[in-house]
Short mmCIF file of C-alpha atoms and ligand atoms in Angstrom, two decimals:
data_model
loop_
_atom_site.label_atom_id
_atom_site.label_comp_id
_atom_site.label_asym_id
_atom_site.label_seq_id
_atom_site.Cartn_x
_atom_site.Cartn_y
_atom_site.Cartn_z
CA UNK A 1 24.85 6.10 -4.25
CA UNK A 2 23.70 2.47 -4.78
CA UNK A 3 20.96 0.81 -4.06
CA UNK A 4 19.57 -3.05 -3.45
CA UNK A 5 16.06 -3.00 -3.35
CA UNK A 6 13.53 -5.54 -2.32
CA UNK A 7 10.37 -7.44 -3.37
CA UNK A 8 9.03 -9.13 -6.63
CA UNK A 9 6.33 -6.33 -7.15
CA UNK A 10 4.62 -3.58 -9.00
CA UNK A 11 5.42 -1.32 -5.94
CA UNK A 12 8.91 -2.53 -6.13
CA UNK A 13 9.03 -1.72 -10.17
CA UNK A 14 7.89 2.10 -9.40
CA UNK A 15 10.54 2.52 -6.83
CA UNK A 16 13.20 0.96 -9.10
CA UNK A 17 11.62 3.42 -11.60
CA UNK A 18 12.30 6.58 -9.65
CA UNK A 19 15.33 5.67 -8.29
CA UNK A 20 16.73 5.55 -11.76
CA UNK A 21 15.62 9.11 -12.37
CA UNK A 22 18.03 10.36 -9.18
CA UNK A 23 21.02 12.07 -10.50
CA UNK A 24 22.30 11.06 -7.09
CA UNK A 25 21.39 6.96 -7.41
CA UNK A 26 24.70 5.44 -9.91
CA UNK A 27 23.41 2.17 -9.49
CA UNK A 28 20.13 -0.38 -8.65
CA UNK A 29 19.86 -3.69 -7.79
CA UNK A 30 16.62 -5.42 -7.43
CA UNK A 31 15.83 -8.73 -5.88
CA UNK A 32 14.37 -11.04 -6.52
CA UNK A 33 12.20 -8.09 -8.87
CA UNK A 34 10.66 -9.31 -12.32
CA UNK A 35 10.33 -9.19 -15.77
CA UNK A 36 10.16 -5.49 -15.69
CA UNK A 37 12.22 -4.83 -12.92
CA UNK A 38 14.85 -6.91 -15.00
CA UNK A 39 14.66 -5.03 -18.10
CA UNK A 40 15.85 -1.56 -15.90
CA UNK A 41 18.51 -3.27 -13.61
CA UNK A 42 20.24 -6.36 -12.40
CA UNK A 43 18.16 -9.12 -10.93
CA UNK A 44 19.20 -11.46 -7.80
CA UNK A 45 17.62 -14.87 -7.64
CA UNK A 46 17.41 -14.52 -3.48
CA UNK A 47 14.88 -15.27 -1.21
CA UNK A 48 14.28 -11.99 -0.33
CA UNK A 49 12.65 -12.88 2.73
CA UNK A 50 15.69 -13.93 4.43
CA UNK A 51 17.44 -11.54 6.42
CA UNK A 52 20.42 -13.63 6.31
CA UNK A 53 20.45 -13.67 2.34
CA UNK A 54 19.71 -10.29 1.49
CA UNK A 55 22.40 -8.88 4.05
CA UNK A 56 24.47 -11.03 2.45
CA UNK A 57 23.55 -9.75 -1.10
CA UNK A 58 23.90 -6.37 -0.05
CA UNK A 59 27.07 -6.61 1.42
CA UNK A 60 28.61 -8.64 -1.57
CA UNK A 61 27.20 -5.46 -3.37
CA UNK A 62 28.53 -2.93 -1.44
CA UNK A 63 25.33 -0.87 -1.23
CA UNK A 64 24.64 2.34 0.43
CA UNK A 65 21.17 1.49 0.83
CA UNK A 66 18.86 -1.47 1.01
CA UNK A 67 14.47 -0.19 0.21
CA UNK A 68 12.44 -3.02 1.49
CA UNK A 69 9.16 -2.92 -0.74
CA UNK A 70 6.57 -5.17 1.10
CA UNK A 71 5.58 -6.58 4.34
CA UNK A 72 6.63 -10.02 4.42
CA UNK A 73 10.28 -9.40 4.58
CA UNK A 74 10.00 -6.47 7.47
CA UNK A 75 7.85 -9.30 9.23
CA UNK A 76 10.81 -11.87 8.81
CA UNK A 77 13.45 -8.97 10.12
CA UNK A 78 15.20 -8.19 6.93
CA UNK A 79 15.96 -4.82 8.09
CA UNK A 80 17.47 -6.01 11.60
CA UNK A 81 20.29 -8.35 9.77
CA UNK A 82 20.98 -5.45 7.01
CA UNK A 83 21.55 -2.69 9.62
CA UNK A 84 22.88 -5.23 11.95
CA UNK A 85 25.68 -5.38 8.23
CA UNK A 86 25.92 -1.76 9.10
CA UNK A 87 24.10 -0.49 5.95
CA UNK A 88 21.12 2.00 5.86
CA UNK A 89 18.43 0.11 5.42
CA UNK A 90 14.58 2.25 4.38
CA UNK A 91 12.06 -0.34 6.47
CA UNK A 92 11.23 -1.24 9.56
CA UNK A 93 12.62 -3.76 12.03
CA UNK A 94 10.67 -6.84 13.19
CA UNK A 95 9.70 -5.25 16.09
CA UNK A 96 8.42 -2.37 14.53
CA UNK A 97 6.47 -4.07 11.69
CA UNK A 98 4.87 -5.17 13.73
CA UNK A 99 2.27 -2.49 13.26
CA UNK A 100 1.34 -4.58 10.19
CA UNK A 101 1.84 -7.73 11.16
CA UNK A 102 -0.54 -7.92 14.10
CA UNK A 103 -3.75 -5.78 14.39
CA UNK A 104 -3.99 -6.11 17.81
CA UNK A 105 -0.82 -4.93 18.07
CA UNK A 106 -1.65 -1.68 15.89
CA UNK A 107 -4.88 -1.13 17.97
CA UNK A 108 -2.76 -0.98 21.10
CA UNK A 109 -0.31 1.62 20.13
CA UNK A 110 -3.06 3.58 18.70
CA UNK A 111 -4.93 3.47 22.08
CA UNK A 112 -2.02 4.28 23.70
CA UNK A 113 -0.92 7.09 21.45
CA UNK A 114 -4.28 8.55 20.69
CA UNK A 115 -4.77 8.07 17.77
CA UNK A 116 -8.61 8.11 16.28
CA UNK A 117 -9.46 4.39 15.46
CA UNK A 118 -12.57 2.12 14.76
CA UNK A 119 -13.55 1.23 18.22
CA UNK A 120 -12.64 -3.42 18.13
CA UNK A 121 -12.72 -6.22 19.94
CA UNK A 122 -9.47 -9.12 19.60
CA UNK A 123 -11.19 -12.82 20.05
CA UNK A 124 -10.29 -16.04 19.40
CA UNK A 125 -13.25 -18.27 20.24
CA UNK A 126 -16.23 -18.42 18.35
CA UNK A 127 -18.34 -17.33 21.51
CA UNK A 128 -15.88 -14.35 21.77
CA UNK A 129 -16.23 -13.20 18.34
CA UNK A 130 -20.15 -13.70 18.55
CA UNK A 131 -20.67 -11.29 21.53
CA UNK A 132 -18.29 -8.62 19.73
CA UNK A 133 -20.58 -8.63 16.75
CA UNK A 134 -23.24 -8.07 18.44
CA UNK A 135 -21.59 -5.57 20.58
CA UNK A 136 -21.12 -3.08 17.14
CA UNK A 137 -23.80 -4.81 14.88
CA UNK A 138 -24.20 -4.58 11.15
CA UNK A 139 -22.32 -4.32 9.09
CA UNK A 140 -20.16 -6.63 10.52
CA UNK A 141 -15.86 -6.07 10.27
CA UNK A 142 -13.75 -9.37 10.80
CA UNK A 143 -10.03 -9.05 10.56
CA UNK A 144 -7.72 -12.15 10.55
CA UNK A 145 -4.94 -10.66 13.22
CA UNK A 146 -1.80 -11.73 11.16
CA UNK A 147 -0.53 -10.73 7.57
CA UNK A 148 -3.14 -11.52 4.80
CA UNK A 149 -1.90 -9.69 1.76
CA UNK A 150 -4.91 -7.40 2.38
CA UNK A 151 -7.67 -10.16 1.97
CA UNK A 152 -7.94 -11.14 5.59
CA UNK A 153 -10.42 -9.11 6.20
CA UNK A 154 -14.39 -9.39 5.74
CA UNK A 155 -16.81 -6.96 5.79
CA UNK A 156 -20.45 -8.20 5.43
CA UNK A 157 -23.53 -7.50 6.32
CA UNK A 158 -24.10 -11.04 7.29
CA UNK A 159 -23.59 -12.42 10.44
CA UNK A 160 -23.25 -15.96 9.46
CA UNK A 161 -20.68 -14.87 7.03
CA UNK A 162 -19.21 -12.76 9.72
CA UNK A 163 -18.68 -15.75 11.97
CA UNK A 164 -17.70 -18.14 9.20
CA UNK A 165 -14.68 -15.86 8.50
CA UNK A 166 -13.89 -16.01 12.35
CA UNK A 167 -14.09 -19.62 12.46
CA UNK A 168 -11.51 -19.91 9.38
CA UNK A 169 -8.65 -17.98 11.05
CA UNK A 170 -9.45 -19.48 14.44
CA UNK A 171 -9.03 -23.25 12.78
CA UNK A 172 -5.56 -21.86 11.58
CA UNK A 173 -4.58 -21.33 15.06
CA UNK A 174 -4.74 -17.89 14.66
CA UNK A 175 -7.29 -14.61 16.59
CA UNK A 176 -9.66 -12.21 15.24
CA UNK A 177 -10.24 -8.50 15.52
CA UNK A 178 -13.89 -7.29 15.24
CA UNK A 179 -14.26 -3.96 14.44
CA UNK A 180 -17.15 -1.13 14.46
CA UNK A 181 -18.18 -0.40 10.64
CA UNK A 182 -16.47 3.08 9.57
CA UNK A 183 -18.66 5.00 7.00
CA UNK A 184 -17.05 7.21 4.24
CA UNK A 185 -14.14 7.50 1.80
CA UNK A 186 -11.32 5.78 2.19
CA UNK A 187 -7.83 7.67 1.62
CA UNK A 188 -3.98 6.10 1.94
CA UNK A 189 -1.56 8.48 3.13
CA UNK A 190 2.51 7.26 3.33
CA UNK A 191 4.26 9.05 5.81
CA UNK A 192 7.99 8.25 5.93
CA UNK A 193 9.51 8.26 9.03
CA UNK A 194 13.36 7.94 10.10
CA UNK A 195 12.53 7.30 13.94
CA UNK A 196 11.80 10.56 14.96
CA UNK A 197 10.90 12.52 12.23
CA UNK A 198 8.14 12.75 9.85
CA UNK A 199 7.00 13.59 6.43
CA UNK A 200 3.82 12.87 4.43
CA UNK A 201 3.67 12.00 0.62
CA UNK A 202 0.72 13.12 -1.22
CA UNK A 203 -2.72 11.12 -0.52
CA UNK A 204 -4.15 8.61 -2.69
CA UNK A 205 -7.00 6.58 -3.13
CA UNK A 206 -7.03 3.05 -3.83
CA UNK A 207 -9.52 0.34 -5.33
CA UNK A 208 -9.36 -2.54 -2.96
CA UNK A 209 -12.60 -4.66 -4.47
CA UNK A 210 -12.35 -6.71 -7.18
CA UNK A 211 -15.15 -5.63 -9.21
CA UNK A 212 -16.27 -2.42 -10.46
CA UNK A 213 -18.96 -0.58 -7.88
CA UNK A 214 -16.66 -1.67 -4.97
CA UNK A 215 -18.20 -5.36 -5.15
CA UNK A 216 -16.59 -8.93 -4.99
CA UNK A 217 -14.09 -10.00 -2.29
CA UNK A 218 -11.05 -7.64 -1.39
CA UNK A 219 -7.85 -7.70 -3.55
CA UNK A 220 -4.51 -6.23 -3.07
CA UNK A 221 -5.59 -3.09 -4.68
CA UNK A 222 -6.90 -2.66 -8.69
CA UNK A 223 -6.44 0.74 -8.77
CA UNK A 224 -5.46 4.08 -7.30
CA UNK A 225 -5.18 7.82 -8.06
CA UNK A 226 -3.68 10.84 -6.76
CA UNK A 227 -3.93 13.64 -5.69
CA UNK A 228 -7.41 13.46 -4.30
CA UNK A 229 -9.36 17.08 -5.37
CA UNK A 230 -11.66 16.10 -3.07
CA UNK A 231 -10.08 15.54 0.06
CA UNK A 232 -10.79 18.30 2.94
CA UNK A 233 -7.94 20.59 3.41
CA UNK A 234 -5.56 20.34 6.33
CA UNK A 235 -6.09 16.41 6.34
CA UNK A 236 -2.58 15.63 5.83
CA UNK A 237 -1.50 18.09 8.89
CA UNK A 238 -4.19 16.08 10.64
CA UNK A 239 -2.35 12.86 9.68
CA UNK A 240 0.52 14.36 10.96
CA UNK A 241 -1.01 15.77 13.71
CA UNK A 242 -3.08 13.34 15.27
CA UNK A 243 -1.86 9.98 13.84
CA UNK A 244 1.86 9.77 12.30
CA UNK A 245 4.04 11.73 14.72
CA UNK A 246 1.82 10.55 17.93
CA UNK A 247 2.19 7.04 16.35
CA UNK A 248 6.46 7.55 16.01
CA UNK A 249 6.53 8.60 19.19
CA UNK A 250 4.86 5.76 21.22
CA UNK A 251 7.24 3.12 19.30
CA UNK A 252 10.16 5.69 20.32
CA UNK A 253 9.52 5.60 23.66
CA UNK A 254 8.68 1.51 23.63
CA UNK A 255 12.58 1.23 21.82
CA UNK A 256 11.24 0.09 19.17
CA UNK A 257 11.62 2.96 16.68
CA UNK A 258 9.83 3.30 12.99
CA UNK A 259 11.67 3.57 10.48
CA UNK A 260 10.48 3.23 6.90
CA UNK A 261 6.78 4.13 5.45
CA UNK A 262 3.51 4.23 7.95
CA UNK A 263 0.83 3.86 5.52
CA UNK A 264 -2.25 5.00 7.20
CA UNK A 265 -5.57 4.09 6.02
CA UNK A 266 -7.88 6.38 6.86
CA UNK A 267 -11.74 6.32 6.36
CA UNK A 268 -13.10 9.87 6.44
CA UNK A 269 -16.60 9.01 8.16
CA UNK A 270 -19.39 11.18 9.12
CA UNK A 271 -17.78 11.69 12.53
CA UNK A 272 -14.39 12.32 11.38
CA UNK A 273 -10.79 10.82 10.05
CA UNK A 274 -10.59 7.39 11.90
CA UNK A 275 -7.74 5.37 10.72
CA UNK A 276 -8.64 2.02 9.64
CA UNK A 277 -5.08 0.14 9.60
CA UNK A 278 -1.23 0.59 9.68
CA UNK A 279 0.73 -0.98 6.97
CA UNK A 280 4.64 -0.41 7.33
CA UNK A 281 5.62 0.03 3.85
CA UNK A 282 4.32 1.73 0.67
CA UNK A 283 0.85 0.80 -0.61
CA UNK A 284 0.57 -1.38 -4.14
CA UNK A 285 -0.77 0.16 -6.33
CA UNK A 286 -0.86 3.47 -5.15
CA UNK A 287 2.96 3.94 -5.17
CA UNK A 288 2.68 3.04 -8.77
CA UNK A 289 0.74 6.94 -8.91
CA UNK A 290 2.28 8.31 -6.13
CA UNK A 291 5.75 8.44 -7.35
CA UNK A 292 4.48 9.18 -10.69
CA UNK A 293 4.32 12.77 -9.73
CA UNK A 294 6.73 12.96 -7.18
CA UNK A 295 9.88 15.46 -8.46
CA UNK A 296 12.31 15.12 -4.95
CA UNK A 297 14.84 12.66 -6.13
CA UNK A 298 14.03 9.28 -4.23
CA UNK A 299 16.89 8.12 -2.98
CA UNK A 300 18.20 10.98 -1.53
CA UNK A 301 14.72 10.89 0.08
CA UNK A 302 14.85 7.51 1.53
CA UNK A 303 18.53 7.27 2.57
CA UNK A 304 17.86 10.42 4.37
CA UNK A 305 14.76 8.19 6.41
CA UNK A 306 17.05 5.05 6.67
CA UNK A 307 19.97 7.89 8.80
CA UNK A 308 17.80 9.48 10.99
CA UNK A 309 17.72 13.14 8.96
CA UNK A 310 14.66 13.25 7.73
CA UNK A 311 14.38 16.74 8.81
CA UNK A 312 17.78 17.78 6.97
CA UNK A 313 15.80 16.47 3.97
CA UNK A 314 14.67 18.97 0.92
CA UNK A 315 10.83 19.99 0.91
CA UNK A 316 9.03 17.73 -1.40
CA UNK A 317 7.86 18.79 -4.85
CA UNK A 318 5.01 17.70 -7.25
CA UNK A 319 4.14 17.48 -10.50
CA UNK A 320 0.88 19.26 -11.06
CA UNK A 321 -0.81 16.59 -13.20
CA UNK A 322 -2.62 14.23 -11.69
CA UNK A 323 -1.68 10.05 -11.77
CA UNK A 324 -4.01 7.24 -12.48
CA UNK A 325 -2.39 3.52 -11.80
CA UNK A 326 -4.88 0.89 -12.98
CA UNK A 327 -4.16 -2.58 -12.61
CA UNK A 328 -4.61 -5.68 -14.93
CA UNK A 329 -4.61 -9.45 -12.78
CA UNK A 330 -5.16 -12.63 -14.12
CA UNK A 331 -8.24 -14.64 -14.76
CA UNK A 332 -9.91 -16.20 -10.88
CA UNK A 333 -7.70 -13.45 -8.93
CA UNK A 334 -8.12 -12.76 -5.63
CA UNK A 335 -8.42 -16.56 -5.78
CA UNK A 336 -5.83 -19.07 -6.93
CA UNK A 337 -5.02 -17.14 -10.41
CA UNK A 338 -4.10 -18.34 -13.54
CA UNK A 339 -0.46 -17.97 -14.59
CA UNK A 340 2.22 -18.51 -17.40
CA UNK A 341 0.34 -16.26 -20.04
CA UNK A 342 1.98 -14.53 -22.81
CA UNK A 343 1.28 -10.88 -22.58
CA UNK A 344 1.28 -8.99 -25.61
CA UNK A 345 1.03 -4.85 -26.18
CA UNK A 346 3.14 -3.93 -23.59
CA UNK A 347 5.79 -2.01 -25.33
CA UNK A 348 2.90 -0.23 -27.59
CA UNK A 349 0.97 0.97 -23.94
CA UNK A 350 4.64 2.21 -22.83
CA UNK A 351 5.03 4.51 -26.52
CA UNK A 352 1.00 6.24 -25.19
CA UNK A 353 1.54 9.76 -24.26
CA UNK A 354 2.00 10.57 -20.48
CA UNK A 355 1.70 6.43 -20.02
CA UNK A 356 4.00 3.76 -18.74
CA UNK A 357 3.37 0.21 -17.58
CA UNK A 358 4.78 -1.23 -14.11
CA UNK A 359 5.14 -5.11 -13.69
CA UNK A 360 4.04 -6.77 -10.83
CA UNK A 361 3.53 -10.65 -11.29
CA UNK A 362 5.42 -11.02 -14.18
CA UNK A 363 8.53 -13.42 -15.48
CA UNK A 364 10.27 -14.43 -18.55
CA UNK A 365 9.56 -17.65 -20.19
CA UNK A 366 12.28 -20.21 -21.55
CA UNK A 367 11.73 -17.96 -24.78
CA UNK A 368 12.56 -14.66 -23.34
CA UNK A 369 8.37 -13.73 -23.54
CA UNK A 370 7.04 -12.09 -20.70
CA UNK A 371 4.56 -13.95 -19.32
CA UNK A 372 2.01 -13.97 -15.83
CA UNK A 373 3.24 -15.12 -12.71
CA UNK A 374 0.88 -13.51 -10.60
CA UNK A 375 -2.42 -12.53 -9.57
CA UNK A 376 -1.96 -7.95 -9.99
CA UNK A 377 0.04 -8.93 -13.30
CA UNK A 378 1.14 -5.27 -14.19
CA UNK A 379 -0.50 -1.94 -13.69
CA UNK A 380 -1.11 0.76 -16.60
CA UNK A 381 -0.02 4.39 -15.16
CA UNK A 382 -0.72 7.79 -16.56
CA UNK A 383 0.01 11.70 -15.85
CA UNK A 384 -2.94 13.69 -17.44
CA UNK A 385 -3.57 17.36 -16.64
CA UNK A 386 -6.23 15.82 -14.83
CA UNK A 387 -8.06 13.42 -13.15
CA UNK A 388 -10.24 13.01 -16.55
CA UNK A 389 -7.27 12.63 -18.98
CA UNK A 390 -5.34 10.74 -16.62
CA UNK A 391 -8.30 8.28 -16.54
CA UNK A 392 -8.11 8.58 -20.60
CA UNK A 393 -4.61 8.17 -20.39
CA UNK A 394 -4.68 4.83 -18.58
CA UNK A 395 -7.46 3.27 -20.37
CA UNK A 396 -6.45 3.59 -23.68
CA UNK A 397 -2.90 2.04 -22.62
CA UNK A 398 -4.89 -1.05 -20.81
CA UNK A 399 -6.66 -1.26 -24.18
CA UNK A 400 -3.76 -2.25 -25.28
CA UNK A 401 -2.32 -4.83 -23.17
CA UNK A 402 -3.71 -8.55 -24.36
CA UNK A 403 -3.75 -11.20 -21.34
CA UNK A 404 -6.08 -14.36 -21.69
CA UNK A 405 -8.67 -14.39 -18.92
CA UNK A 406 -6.93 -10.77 -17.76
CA UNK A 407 -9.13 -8.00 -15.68
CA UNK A 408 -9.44 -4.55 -14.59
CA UNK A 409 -11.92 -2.43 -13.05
CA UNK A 410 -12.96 0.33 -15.35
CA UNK A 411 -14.09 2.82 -12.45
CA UNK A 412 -10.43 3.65 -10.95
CA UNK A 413 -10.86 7.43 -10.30
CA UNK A 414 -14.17 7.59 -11.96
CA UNK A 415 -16.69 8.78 -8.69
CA UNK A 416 -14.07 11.55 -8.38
CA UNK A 417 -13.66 12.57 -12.01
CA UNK A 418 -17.16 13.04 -11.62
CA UNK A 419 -17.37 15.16 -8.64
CA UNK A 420 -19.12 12.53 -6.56
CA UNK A 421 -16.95 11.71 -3.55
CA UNK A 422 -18.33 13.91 -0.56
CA UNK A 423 -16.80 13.95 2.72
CA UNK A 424 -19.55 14.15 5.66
CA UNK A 425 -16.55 14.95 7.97
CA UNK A 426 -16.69 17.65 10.58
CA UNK A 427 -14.26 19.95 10.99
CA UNK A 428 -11.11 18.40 11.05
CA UNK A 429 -9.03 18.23 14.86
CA UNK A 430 -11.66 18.29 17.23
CA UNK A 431 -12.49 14.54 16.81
CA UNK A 432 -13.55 12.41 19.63
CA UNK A 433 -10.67 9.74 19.81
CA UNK A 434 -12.21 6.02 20.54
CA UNK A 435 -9.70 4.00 22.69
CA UNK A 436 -9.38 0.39 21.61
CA UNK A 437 -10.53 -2.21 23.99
CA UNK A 438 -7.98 -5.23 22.98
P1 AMP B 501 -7.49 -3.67 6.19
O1 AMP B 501 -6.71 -4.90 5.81
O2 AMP B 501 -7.62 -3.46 7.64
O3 AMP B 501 -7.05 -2.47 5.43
O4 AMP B 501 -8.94 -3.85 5.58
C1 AMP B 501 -9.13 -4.02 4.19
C2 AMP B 501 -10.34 -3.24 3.75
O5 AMP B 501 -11.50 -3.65 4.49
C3 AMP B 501 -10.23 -1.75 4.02
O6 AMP B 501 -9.55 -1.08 3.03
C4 AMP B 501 -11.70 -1.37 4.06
O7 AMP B 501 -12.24 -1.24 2.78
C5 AMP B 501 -12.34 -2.54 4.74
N1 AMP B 501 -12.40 -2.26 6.18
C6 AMP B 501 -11.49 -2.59 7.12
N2 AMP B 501 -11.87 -2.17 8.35
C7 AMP B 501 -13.06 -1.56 8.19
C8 AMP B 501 -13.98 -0.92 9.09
N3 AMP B 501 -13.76 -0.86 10.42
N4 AMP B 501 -15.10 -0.39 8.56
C9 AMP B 501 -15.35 -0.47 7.24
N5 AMP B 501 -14.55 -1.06 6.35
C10 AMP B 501 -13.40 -1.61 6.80
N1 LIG B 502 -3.11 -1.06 -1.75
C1 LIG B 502 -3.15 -1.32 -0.38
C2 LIG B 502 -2.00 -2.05 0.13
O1 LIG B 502 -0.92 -1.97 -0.41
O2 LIG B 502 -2.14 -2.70 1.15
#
């Protein structure tokens, strides 16, 4: 089988990665990747956000399958003009990203499937977005509607702030959802779905501050482990249960069906699993860990999603250590970062036992040197026996890496490694379920 896969990123590395390691995958493309992608397979100089071009690509390649890794090309209908080529395409179409792409639209299929959600309010004037603060109080949740590369949102304690944030993405021309505050560990489960079917990868957790201590604005994601020892047991059937299938169902019936990853992020609050947002693809960096231990050869996997037979599709299998991904970005990221450094020590991090590195914003310079070209520059990923060598694992490789102005959070994994994540959850599948207003 061969594969054209999508996306400049970390996420898009890891896939590349695994896909290499089916007996069943003879060839990869990437496009447009990066430096590391390029070092495993050949490189396209596309715009991968045009459907038009990447069809094109793909058909010039004669692919059996096309992976879209991240949102903004499911947004721009990539998918629609590759299976509209007649190839298998893992992603969803335009209509169906739309679970990402618009929160409102995410809280209405929720409502209308069920599914248990922070109770929000969409507004777009500033006398709209005032009463639905007050409505839920502090601490206040303000989410830009559209795509925001995971820093559209605000969560402060501030109302000021709270209506600041508001104002900014009503100046843009765009709405606001304002959301009740949900208490508790956050968790990222990927469930892949082939329209009808579906079947959930192994949860992770991910580091979405930029600081240690979960302070500073929201990133992309430093950091992520898996699997979580913690988590209570029957959550994924509960994901399942009460979220993923109900959630493939409703676009079903609206003719619009999923296809692809629904990455569900869940908070597990003191009144049970509430799912805080949809993305439609895999989560960066959590991927990065996730496939790390997954054994069921990936393509097969995904090509079985893109056909509709998920449920012809082998059981998954695990490794039994546990995966660490921490991530190194460049100096003044999740603002404008610094690019166009050298990085040195990669290669020695890659030789560390049980460690490899994954590129994310990375390119070549005239001289062949890889250098920065991003603000998540690469991520550091081990397999320990557990959580505590993982974390070992991982640090000692990031010790390694040298990137002027470069940082990393040094608490990825470390509350759990510690035994101090509790879930306050009842007992899982009698929740209340809180219907959206929007
Ligand atoms: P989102 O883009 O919706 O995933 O939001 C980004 C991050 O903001 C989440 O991972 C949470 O840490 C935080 N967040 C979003 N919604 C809520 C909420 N209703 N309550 C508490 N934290 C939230
Ligand atoms: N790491 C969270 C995301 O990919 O949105």
């Amino acid at each position: 089988m061969k594969v054209l896969v999508i996306g400049p990123g970390g996420r898009e590395h890891a896939i590349v990665r695994s896909l290499l390691a089916d007996p069943n995958v003879s060839e990869v493309h990437a496009a447009p990747g990066n430096a590391g992608i390029g070092k495993l397979v050949p490189t396209y100089a596309i715009d991968g956000n045009d459907p038009d071009a990447v069809a094109a690509l793909a058909t010039k390649l004669g692919v059996d399958l096309v992976v879209v890794g991240p949102e903004a090309p499911l947004a721009a209908g990539v998918s629609d003009a590759v299976r509209a080529a007649g190839i298998p395409v893992f992603g969803p179409s335009k209509a169906a990203a739309q679970l990402e792409a618009s929160k409102a639209f995410a809280k209405q299929v929720m409502a209308e499937a069920g599914v248990p959600t922070a109770m929000a309010r969409v507004a777009s004037t500033a006398e709209e977005a005032a009463d639905a603060l007050d409505t839920f109080g502090a601490p206040y949740v303000v989410k830009d509607d559209g795509l925001a590369a995971g820093k559209g949102v605000v969560v402060t304690n501030n109302r000021d702030e709270a209506l600041a944030h508001a104002q900014t993405c009503f100046d843009a021309g765009g709405s606001v959802v304002i959301e009740e505050f949900l208490d508790g560990p956050e968790v990222s489960v990927f469930v892949l779905c082939d329209g009808r079917n579906t079947v959930a990868l192994s949860p992770a957790q991910d580091f979405k501050r930029i600081f240690d201590n979960d302070e500073g604005p929201n990133t992309g994601g430093m950091g992520a482990y898996t699997p979580l020892e913690w988590a209570p047991e029957g959550l994924v059937q509960e994901v399942i249960d009460r979220v993923a299938q109900p959630t493939v169902n409703e676009m079903a019936h609206r003719g619009t069906p999923f296809v692809g990853v629904l990455f569900v992020g869940l908070a597990l609050t003191s009144r049970g699993t509430r799912v805080i947002e949809f993305n439609v693809r895999f989560g960066d960096p959590e991927t990065q860990a996730v496939l790390a231990r997954l054994k069921t050869p990936l393509g097969s996997l995904l090509l079985a999603a893109a056909k509709g037979e998920l449920d012809k599709a082998e059981e998954l299998r695990w490794s039994k250590d546990t995966a660490v991904a921490v991530v190194v970005a460049s100096e003044n990221y999740p603002d404008t970062p610094r690019t166009g450094d050298r990085i040195r020590g990669l290669k020695k991090a890659d030789e560390l036992e049980g460690v490899h590195v994954i590129h994310a914003g990375t390119k070549l310079d005239e001289e062949g040197k890889v250098v920065s070209a991003g603000g998540r520059v690469l991520a550091v990923v081990a397999l320990g026996t557990d959580l505590v060598e993982a974390r070992e694992r991982a640090y000692d490789g990031v010790e390694l890496i040298q990137l002027e102005g470069g940082q990393f959070r040094t608490d990825i994994g470390r509350k759990a490694a510690r035994g101090e994540i509790k879930v306050v959850s009842s007992a899982t599948g009698t929740l209340p379920v809180t219907k959206a207003k929007a």
